[in-house]
Structures are given as C-alpha cells and as structure tokens.
Coordinates of C-alpha atoms and ligand atoms in Angstrom, one line a residue:
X1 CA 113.1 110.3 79.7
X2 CA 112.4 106.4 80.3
X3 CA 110.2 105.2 78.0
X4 CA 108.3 101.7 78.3
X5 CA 107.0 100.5 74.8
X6 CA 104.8 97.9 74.8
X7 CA 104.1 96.3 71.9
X8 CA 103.5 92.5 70.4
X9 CA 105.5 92.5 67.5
X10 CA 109.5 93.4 68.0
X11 CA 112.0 93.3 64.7
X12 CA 114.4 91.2 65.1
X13 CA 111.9 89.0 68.1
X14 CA 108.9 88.4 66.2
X15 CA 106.8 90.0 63.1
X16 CA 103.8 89.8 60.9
X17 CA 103.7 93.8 59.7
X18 CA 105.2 97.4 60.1
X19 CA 104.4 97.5 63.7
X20 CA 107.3 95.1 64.8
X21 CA 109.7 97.0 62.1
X22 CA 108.4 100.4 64.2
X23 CA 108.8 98.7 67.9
X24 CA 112.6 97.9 66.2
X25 CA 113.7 101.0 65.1
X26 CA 112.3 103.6 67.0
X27 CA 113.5 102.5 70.5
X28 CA 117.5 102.3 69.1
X29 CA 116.8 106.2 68.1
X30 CA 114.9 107.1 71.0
X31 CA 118.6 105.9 73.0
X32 CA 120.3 108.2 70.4
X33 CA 118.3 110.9 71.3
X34 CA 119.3 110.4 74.9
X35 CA 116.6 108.7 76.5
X36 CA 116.3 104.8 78.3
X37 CA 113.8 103.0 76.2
X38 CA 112.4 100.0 77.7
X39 CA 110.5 97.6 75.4
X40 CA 108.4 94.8 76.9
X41 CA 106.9 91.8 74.6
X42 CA 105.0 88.2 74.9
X43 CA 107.6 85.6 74.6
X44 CA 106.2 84.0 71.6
X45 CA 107.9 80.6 70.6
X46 CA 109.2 82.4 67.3
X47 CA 110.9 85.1 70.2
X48 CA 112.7 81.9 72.1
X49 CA 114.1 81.0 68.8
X50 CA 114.8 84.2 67.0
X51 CA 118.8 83.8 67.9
X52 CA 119.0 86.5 70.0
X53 CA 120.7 85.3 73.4
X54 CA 117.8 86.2 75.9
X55 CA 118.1 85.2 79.8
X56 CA 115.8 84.9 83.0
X57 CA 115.5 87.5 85.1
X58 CA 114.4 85.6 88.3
X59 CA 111.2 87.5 88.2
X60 CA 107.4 85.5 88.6
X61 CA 104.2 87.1 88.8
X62 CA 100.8 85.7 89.7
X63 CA 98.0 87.4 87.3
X64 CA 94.5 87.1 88.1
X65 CA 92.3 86.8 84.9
X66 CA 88.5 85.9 85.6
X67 CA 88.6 83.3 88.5
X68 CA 91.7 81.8 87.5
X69 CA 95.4 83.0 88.4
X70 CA 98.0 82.5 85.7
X71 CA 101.5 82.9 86.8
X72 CA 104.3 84.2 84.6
X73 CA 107.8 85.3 84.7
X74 CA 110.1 88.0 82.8
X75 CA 113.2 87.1 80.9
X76 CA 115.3 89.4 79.5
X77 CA 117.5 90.5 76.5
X78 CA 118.6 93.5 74.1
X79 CA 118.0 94.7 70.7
X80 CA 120.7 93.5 68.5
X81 CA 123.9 96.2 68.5
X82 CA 122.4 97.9 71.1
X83 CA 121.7 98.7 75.0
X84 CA 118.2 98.7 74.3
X85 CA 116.6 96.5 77.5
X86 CA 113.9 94.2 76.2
X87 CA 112.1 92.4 78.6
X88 CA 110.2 89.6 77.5
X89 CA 106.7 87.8 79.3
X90 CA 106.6 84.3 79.6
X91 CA 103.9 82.6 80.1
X92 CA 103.7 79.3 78.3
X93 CA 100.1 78.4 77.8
X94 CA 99.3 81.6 76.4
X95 CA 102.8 82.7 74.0
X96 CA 104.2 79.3 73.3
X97 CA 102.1 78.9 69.9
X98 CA 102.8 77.9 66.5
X99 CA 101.8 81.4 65.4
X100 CA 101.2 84.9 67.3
X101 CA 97.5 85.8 66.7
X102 CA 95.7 83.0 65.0
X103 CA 96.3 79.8 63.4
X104 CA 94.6 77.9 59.9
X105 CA 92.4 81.2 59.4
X106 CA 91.1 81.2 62.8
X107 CA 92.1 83.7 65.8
X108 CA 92.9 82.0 68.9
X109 CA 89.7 81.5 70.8
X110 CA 91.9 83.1 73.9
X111 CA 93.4 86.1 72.6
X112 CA 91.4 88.7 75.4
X113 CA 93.1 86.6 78.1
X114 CA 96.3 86.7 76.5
X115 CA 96.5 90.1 76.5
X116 CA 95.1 91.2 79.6
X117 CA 97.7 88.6 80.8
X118 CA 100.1 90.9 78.7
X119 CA 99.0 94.2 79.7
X120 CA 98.9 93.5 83.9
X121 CA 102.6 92.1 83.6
X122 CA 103.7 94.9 82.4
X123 CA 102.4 96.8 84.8
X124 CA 103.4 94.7 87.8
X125 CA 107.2 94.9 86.1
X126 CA 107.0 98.1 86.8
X127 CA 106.9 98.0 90.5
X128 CA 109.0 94.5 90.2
X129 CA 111.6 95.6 88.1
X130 CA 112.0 99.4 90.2
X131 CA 111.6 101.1 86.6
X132 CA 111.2 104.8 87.0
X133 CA 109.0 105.3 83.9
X134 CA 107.5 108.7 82.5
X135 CA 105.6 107.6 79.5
X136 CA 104.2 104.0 78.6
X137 CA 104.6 103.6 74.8
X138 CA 101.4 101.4 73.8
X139 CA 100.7 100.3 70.3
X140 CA 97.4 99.0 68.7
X141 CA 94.6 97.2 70.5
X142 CA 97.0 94.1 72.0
X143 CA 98.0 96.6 74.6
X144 CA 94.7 99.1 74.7
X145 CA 94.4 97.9 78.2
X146 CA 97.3 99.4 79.9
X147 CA 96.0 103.1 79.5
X148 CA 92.9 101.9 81.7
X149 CA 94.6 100.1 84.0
X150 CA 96.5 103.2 84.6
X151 CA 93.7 105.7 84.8
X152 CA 91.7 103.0 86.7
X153 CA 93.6 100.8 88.8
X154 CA 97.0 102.2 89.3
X155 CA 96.8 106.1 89.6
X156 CA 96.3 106.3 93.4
X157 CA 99.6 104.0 93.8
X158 CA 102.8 106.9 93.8
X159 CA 105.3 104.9 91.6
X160 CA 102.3 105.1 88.8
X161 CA 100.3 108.5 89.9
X162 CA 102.7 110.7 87.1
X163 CA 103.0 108.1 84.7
X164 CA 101.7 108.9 81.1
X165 CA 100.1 107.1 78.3
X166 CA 100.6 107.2 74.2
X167 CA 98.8 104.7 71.9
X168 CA 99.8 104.8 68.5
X169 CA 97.7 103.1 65.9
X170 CA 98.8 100.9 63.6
X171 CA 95.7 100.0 61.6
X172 CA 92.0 100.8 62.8
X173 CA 90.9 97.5 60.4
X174 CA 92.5 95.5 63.8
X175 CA 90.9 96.7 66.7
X176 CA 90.7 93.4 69.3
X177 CA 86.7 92.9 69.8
X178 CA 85.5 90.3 71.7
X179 CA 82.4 89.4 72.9
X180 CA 81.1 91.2 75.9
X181 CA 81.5 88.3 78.6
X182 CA 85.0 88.7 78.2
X183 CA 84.8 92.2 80.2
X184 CA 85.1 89.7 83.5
X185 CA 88.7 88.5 82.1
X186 CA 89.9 92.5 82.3
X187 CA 89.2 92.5 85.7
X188 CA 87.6 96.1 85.8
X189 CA 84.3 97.1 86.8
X190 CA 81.1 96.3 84.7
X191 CA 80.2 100.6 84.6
X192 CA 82.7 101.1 82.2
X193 CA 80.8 98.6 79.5
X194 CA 79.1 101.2 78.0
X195 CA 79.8 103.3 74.7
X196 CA 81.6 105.9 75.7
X197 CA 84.1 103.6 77.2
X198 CA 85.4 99.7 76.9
X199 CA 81.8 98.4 74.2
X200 CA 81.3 98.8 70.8
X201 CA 78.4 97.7 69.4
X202 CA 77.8 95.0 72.0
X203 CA 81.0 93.9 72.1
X204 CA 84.2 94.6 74.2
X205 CA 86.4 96.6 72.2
X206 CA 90.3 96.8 73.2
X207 CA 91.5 99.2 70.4
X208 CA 88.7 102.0 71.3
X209 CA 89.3 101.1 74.9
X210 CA 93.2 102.2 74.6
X211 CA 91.5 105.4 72.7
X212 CA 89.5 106.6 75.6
X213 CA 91.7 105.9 78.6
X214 CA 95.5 107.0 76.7
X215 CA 97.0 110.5 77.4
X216 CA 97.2 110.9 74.0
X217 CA 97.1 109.0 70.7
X218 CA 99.5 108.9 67.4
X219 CA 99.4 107.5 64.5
X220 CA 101.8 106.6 61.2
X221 CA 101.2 109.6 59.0
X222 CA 99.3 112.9 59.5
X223 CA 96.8 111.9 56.4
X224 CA 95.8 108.7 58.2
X225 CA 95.0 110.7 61.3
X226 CA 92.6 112.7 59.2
X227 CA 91.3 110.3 57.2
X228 CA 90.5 108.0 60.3
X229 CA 88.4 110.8 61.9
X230 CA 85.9 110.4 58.8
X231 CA 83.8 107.1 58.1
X232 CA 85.4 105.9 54.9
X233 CA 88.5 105.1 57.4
X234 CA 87.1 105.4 60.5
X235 CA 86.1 101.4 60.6
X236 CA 83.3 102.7 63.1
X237 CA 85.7 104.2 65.8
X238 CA 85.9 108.0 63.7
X239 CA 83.4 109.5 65.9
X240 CA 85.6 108.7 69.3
X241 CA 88.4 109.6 67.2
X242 CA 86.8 113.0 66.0
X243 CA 86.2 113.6 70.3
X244 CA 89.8 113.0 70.6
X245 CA 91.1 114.6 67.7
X246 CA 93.4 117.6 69.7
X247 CA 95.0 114.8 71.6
X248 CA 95.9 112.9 68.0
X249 CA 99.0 113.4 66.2
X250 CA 99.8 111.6 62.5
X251 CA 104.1 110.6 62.9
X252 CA 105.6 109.1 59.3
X253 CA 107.4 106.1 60.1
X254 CA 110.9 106.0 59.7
X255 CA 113.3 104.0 57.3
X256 CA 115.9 101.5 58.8
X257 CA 118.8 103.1 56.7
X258 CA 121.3 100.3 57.8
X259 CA 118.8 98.2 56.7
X260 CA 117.3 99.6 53.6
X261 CA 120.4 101.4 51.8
X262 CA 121.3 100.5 48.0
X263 CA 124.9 101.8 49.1
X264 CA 125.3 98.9 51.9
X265 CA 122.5 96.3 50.7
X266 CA 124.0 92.9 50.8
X267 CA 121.6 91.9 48.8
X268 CA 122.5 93.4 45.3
X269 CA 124.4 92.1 42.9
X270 CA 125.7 95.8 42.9
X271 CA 125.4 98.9 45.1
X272 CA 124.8 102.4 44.0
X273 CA 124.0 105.2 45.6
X274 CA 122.8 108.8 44.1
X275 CA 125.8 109.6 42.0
X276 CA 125.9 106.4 39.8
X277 CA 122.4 104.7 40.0
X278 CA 122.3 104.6 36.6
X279 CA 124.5 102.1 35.8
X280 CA 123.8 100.7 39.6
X281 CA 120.0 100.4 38.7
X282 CA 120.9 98.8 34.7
X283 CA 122.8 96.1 36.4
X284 CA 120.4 95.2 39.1
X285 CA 117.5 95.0 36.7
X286 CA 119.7 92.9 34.3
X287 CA 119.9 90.2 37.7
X288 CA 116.8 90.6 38.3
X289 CA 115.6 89.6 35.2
X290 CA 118.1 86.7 34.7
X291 CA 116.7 85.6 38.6
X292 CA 113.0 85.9 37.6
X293 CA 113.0 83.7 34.3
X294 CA 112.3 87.5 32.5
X295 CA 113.9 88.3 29.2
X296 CA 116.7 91.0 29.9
X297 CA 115.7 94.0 28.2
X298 CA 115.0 97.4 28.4
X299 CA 111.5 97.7 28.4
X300 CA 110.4 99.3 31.5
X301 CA 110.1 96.6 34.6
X302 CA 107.4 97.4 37.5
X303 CA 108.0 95.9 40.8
X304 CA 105.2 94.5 43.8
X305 CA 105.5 93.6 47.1
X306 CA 103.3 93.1 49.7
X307 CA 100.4 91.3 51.8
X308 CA 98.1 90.0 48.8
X309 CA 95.3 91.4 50.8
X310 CA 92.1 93.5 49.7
X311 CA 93.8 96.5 51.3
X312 CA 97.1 97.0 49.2
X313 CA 94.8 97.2 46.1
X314 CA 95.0 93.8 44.7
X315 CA 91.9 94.1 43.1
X316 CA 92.7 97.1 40.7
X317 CA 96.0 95.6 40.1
X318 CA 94.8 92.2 38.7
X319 CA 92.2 94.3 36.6
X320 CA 95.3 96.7 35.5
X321 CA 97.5 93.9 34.5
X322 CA 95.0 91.9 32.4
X323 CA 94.7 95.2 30.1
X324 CA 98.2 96.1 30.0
X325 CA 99.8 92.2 29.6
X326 CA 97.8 92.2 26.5
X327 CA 99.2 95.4 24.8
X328 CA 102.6 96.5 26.5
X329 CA 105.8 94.5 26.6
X330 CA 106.3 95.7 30.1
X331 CA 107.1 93.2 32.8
X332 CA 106.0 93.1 36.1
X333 CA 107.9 91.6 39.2
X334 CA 105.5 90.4 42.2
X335 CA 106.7 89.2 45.4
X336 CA 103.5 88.6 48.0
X337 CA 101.8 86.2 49.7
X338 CA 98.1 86.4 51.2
X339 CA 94.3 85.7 50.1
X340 CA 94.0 82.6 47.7
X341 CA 91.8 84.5 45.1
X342 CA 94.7 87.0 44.3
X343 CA 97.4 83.6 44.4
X344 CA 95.3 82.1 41.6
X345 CA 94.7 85.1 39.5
X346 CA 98.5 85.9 39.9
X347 CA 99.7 82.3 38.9
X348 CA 97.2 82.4 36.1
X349 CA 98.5 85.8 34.2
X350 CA 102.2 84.1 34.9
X351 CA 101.8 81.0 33.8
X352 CA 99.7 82.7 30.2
X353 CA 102.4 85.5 30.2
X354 CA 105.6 84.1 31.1
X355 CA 107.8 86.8 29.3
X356 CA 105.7 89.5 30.5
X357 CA 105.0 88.4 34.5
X358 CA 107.0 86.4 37.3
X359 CA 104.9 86.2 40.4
X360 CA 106.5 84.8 43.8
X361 CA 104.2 83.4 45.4
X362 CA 106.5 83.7 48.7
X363 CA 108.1 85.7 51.7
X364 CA 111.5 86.2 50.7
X365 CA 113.5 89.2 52.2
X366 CA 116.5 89.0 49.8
X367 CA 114.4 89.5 46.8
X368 CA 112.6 91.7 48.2
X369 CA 115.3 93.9 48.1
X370 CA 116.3 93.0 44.5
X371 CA 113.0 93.7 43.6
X372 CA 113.5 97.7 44.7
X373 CA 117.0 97.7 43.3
X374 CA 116.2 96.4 39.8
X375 CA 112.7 97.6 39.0
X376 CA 111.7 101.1 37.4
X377 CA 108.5 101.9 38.9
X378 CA 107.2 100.3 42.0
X379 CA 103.3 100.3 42.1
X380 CA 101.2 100.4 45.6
X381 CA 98.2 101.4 45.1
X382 CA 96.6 100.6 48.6
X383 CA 93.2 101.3 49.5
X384 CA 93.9 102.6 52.5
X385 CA 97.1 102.8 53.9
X386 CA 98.2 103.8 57.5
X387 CA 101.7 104.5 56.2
X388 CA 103.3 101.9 54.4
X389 CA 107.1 101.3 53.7
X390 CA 107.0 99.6 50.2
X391 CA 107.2 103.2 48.9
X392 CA 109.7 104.8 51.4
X393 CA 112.1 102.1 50.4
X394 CA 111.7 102.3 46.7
X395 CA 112.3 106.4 46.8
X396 CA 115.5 105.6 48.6
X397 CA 116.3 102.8 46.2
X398 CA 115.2 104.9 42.9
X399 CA 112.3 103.2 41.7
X400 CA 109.8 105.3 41.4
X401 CA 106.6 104.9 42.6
X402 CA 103.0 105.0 41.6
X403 CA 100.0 105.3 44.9
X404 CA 96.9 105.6 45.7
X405 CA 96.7 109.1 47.3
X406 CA 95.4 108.4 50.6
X407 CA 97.3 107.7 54.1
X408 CA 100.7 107.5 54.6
X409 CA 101.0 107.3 50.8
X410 CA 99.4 111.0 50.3
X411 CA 102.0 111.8 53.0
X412 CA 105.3 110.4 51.4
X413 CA 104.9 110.3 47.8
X414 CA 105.0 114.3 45.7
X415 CA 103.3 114.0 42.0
X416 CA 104.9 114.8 39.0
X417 CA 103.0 118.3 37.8
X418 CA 104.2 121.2 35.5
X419 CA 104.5 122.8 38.9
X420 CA 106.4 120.3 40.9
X421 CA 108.6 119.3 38.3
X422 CA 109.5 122.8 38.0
X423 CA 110.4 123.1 41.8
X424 CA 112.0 119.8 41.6
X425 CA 109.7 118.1 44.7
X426 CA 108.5 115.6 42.7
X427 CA 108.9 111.9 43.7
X428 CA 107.0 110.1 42.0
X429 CA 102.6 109.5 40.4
X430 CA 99.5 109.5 42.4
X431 CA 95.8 108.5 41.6
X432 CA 93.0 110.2 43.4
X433 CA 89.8 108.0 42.3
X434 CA 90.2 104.3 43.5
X435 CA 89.1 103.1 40.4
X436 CA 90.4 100.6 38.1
X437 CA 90.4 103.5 35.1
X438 CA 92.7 106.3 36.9
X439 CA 95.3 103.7 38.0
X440 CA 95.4 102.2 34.3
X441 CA 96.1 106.6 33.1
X442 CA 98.0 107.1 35.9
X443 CA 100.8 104.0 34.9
X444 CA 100.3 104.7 31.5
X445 CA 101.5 108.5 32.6
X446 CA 104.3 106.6 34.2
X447 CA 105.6 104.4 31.8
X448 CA 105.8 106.6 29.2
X449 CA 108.2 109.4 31.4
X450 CA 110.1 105.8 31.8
X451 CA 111.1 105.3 28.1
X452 CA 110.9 108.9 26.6
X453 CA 111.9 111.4 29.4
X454 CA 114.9 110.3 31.0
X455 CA 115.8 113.9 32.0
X456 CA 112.6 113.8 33.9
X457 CA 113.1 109.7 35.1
X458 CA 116.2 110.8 36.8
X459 CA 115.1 114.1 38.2
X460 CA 112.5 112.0 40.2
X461 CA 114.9 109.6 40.9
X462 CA 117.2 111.6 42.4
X463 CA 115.2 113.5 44.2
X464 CA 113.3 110.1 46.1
X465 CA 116.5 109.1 46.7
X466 CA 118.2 112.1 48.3
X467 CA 114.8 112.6 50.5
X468 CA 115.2 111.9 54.6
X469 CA 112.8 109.7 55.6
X470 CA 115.4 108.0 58.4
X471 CA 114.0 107.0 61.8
X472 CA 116.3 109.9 63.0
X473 CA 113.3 112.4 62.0
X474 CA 110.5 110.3 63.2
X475 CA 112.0 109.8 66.7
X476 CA 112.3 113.5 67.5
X477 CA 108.9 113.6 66.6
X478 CA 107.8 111.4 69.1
X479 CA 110.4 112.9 71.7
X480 CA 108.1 116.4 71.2
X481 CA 104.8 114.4 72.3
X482 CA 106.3 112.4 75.0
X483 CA 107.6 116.0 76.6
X484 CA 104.7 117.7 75.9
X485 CA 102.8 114.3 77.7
X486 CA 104.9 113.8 80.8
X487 CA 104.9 118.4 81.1
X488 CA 101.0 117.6 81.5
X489 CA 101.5 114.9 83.6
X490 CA 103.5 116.8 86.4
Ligands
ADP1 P1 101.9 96.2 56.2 O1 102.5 96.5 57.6 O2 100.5 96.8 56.1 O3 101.9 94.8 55.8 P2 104.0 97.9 55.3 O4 104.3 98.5 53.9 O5 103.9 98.9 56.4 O6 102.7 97.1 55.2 O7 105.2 96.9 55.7 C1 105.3 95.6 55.1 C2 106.7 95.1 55.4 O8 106.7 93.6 55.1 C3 107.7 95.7 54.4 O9 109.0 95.6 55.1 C4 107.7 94.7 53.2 O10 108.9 94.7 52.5 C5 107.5 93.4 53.9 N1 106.9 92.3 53.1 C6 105.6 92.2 52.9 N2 105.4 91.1 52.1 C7 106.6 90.5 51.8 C8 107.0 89.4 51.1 N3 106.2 88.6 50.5 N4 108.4 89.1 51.1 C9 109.2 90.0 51.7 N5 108.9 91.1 52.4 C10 107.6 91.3 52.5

C-alpha cells in the first residue's frame, strides 16, 4: 500500500511530544512491512537545520486562503538510514519561525492559515508529485482538514475518488479552535459551520472537524479510546466520539528499540541487558548518583521525567514528595521542564534536601537515558495519559514503574497482585484514585518490594524488560486498519 502521513512533528525534523517520535518510527516499519510510506511536513526553520541533507524538488504551488494566494514549494529528503520519502512544504511566512506552534506563551495569531496552507499542499502534491496513494495518514487537529477536503472537494476528481482517510489522535486536550471567521480561510462552504460538522461551541474546531470527515479514527492505546468517549476525557468532543465509536480503534505506540535499548545505549556508563541487569543497573545508579550531586548508596532511587505540566501529575507528586523527603532516605531524580509553579516548588525541595532530591530543571536526552538506566522505580503518575513512553522505556530499561491507571498507562503497565505475581505478568504498581493518599500507599507498596523482596524486584524486572512493545507490533496493527480502510474504499 502507499501510505501518505501527514503530520507536523517528524523525529529526527522537528519535535515538541510523542507525536513526532510516532510520525518517526512508524513509517520506517510500515517499509518493513512492505509498503511505500510517504511522510509530508511544514518546513519549519528547526526542519532546514535539523542536519538532515534535504533538497528542492522544483515543485511550487499557488494556495488560495481567504482572498489572498500564498505560494509555496515542496523540497524533499529521507528519514535518516532509510528510503523513507519525506517531503517537506515550504512556505516562508508561515514555517520559518523561531518556534512551531506558539512563541512567549502565546499561539501564533495565524495558526488556521498555516494549516489550511498545510493541509491543501498536501493535497495538490498529490496530483503534482503523480503519487498513487491508498490511505492519507492524518494525525491530530494540524491536519483535521484534509479528511474534508477529501470528502468535500476532491472526491469527484479520479486520482482522489478511492483515496481513504485515518486520523489518529494524539491528545484531545489540543484540538486547533479558532474563532468562527476563520471558516472563510478553509475555503469550504459556510453549511458545514454547524455542530454536527466543522463548530464547536461557536468556534471553528479542526480536531472534531478531522473526526467527522476521516474514514476512520485511531488512537495511542485502547484505554484512551474508551476513556475519551466519556466526559472526564472527552474534553467536550466524547459525544462525536461516542457517534463514531465502531470506526475508533485504541493502537499502543511502539518503542524505538535502536533507540531505547540498555544493551546498545550510548549513553550508559554500562550496558546490560536481561541476563546481567543486576550488576548493569548497580553501576548505572552508582553514575548516576556521582552525576546528580546524590550520595551513592543503596537506598532505593526513584526516577522523573517529563513535561512539568498539570497533566503528568505534578501536583500529586510535589504533595508526595514533601511527605516522603521528610521521613525516607530515598532519593528522587527529576529531569523536566514546563509550568513555573512546578520549577519553583521543584528547586525549593532541592535546594532544602540536597541529599535526598536533584531536580534538572532542563531538556537533556543523555540523562534522560541515565535517568532510566540508574533509577529503581520510575513514577508517572499522569492524569490522563494518551499513551505515554516514559513507562515503556523504563520496563525495557528495568526500572520499575508506578502509574496512574488510566490511558495508555492502564494499557502498558500489569500490577503486582497475589494473582499476577503468581502468573508472573506483573510489571510493575498502579493507583486507581487520583488522589494524593493512594499514590503516597501505592509508592510506599513499592519501595518496600525494593529493599526487602528482591526475588519479587527482579521477577518484575525481568519480566518489563523481556515484554515487546517494539514498533514492529504497532505497525501491523495499523497495516490491519489501513486494509480494512482502502477494502471499504474500493
Ligand atoms: P508527551 O508526548 O505527552 O510529552 P510522552 O511520554 O508520550 O509524553 O513522550 C515524551 C517524550 O519526551 C519522551 O521521549 C521523553 O523522554 C521526552 N522528554 C520529555 N521531557 C524531557 C526532558 N526534560 N528531557 C529529555 N527528554 C524529555
């Protein structure tokens, strides 16, 4: 099959979450598995410098947005140790920014143009570039558009009339609402402003539009696609969800194993794999500690990373650590960077507990992966969580982890009972409640496997980190939608 994906965020191009480590990975499987993906996105400065050679394609468009027409041209280039075509749309005004989506807290005042500028180009590459596609590949509300332009605009034209449409979601928080005048940029008929269609509340609404118009809809973990059919999760959009729930299918994301592999990880001052983690795992923490300012010991170390954002649970964190520093000789490695309430309250339980607590205030990759390697337990306990990766790469790195059970987390993560630690399945501790209270028991339940059962530490371990969460799986996953899509199609 020939597969466009569309996305704005492309590992190794440009990146601010999962989706770009997704829109990476999944393509280079996808040509494993056979197929010709095609993967189209904006040429963002931070894309003309990422160091991958990229060159023009001799290809210009004129796009008309509102009453203005913007031209733009295609260049192109590959993911890295790959064929994977990437082609990339330039249009300077628009993707030659400091940042992708917004700068100093604001969004750009722009962004609907921008991506209907997106959306249309890749649709007129189509027909430009001769591509004989079966399914477009859209993801989150950046491209929501092309699904209606499809059903809309383009299904009468042959090259277009069998192609199908998949939008996966990323994360319903970011759905691309603008106010309603900026219907006139899409270029499509005022009629479908109403809410069954393009408006939400008043507003033009990209993510619900992509919803409506696509063939069919994914998302990153089966629990996310439930919970996002309910209004807990929903962010508003469950009840055109729950009308499009036999068309919605919850896919785990995939681990980069080349990538994300204590075996192969550049990283580590030592690599391990199942058969000697112990000693792998003592001597990472030991570097670890030495790199962090902590004093080496054995006492058990619990490792962080992530956005410092509401959503990845900052709040009962900070509340958990201010209880534990006090009592427990534990120590606690943070890497994150995000809201400036959760940077203070982090510096401030460093700076009063420097034995017990190094916080990096930063993005760092490298340590990141130290991080994994040297810590015992790896907490995340996310409010919501589409599927997150944090955890997938501590299982495979044996540090085990403690969640929130909802989302991708409920998905991923099996907790230790009398009856899974019987059958051997489980991976690690979950919390139901999002409370404060049962994420203080639940750690507390974790520690304490950590320095008094090590028969029990080491049958988690080794079973997180002989688990297959490789994008190997994933991708035939999404093969099985994208043939029962195009078998519709025709
Ligand atoms: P989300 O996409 O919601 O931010 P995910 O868990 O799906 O969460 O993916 C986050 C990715 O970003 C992971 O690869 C994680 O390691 C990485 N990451 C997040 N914050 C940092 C940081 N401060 N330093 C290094 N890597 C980070």
């Amino acid at each position: 099959m020939n597969i466009l994906i569309a996305s704005s965020e492309v590992v190794p191009f440009a990146k601010t979450g999962g989706l770009a480590d997704v829109c990476g990975a999944l393509p280079i499987e996808l040509a494993r598995l056979g197929h010709r993906p095609i993967v189209f996105l904006p040429a963002y400065r931070q894309v003309e410098r990422a160091g991958v050679p990229i060159e023009p394609t001799g290809i210009e468009f004129s796009i008309p947005i509102g009453s203005r027409i913007h031209v733009g041209s295609l260049a192109k280039s590959r993911l890295p140790n790959s064929d994977v075509e990437v082609y990339l749309v330039r249009q300077a005004p628009f993707f030659d920014r400091a940042e992708l989506y917004r700068e100093h807290g604001e969004d750009y005042p722009d962004n609907c143009e921008r991506f209907v500028f997106f959306c249309r180009a890749i649709l007129e590459s189509i027909r430009l570039l001769d591509l004989p596609i079966d399914v477009v590949h859209c993801n989150d509300w950046q491209t929501g558009l092309i699904p209606a332009y499809l059903q809309l605009e383009y299904r009468h034209v042959p090259r277009y009339a069998k192609i199908a449409s998949l939008l996966t979601l990323h994360n319903l928080a970011y759905q691309g609402s603008f106010w309603h005048w900026d219907m006139l940029l899409t270029g499509l008929d005022w009629k479908h402003f109403n809410w069954r269609e393009m408006e939400f509340f008043g507003r033009l609404n990209l993510l619900k539009t992509g919803i409506v118009f696509a063939d069919a809809l994914t998302t990153v973990s089966p629990r996310y696609a439930q919970e996002i059919q309910m209004p807990e999760h929903g962010c508003g959009l469950e009840g055109v969800l729950r009308h499009r729930s036999n068309d919605l299918t919850g896919i785990i994301n995939g681990v980069d194993t080349s990538i994300w592999n204590p075996a192969i990880d550049p990283h580590l001052p030592t690599r391990y794999d199942v058969s000697n983690w112990q000693q792998g795992k003592r001597d990472c923490k030991r570097a670890l500690q030495e790199e962090l300012g902590l004093p080496v010991s054995d006492r058990p170390l619990i490792g962080l990373i992530g956005r410092l954002a509401e959503q990845k649970g900052w709040g009962l964190i900070i509340d958990v650590m201010r209880t534990l520093v006090a009592r427990s000789d534990v120590q606690w490695a943070i890497l994150g960077t995000g809201e400036p309430e959760f940077h203070q309250a982090l510096g401030e339980l460093s700076a009063a507990h420097p034995t017990k607590v190094a916080a990096r205030l930063q993005f760092s990759d490298p340590l990141a992966h130290r991080i994994e390697a040297g810590s015992d337990l790896f907490l995340m306990p996310s409010r919501y969580e589409p599927c997150g990766l944090n955890q997938l790469y501590s299982l495979a790195y044996g540090s085990i982890p403690v969640v929130h059970e909802t989302g991708g987390l409920a998905d991923t993560i099996v907790d230790l009972t009398a009856a899974t630690a019987a059958d051997r399945t489980a991976t690690g501790f979950r919390f139901r409640d999002y409370r404060s209270d049962a994420l203080l028991e639940t750690l507390r339940r974790a520690i304490d496997i950590v320095i008094d059962r090590p028969d029990v530490r080491g049958q988690l371990v080794e079973t997180g980190m002989t688990r297959d969460w490789s994008w190997s799986r994933s991708a035939r996953d999404y093969q099985t939608v994208y043939e029962r899509l195009v078998a519709r199609r025709r």
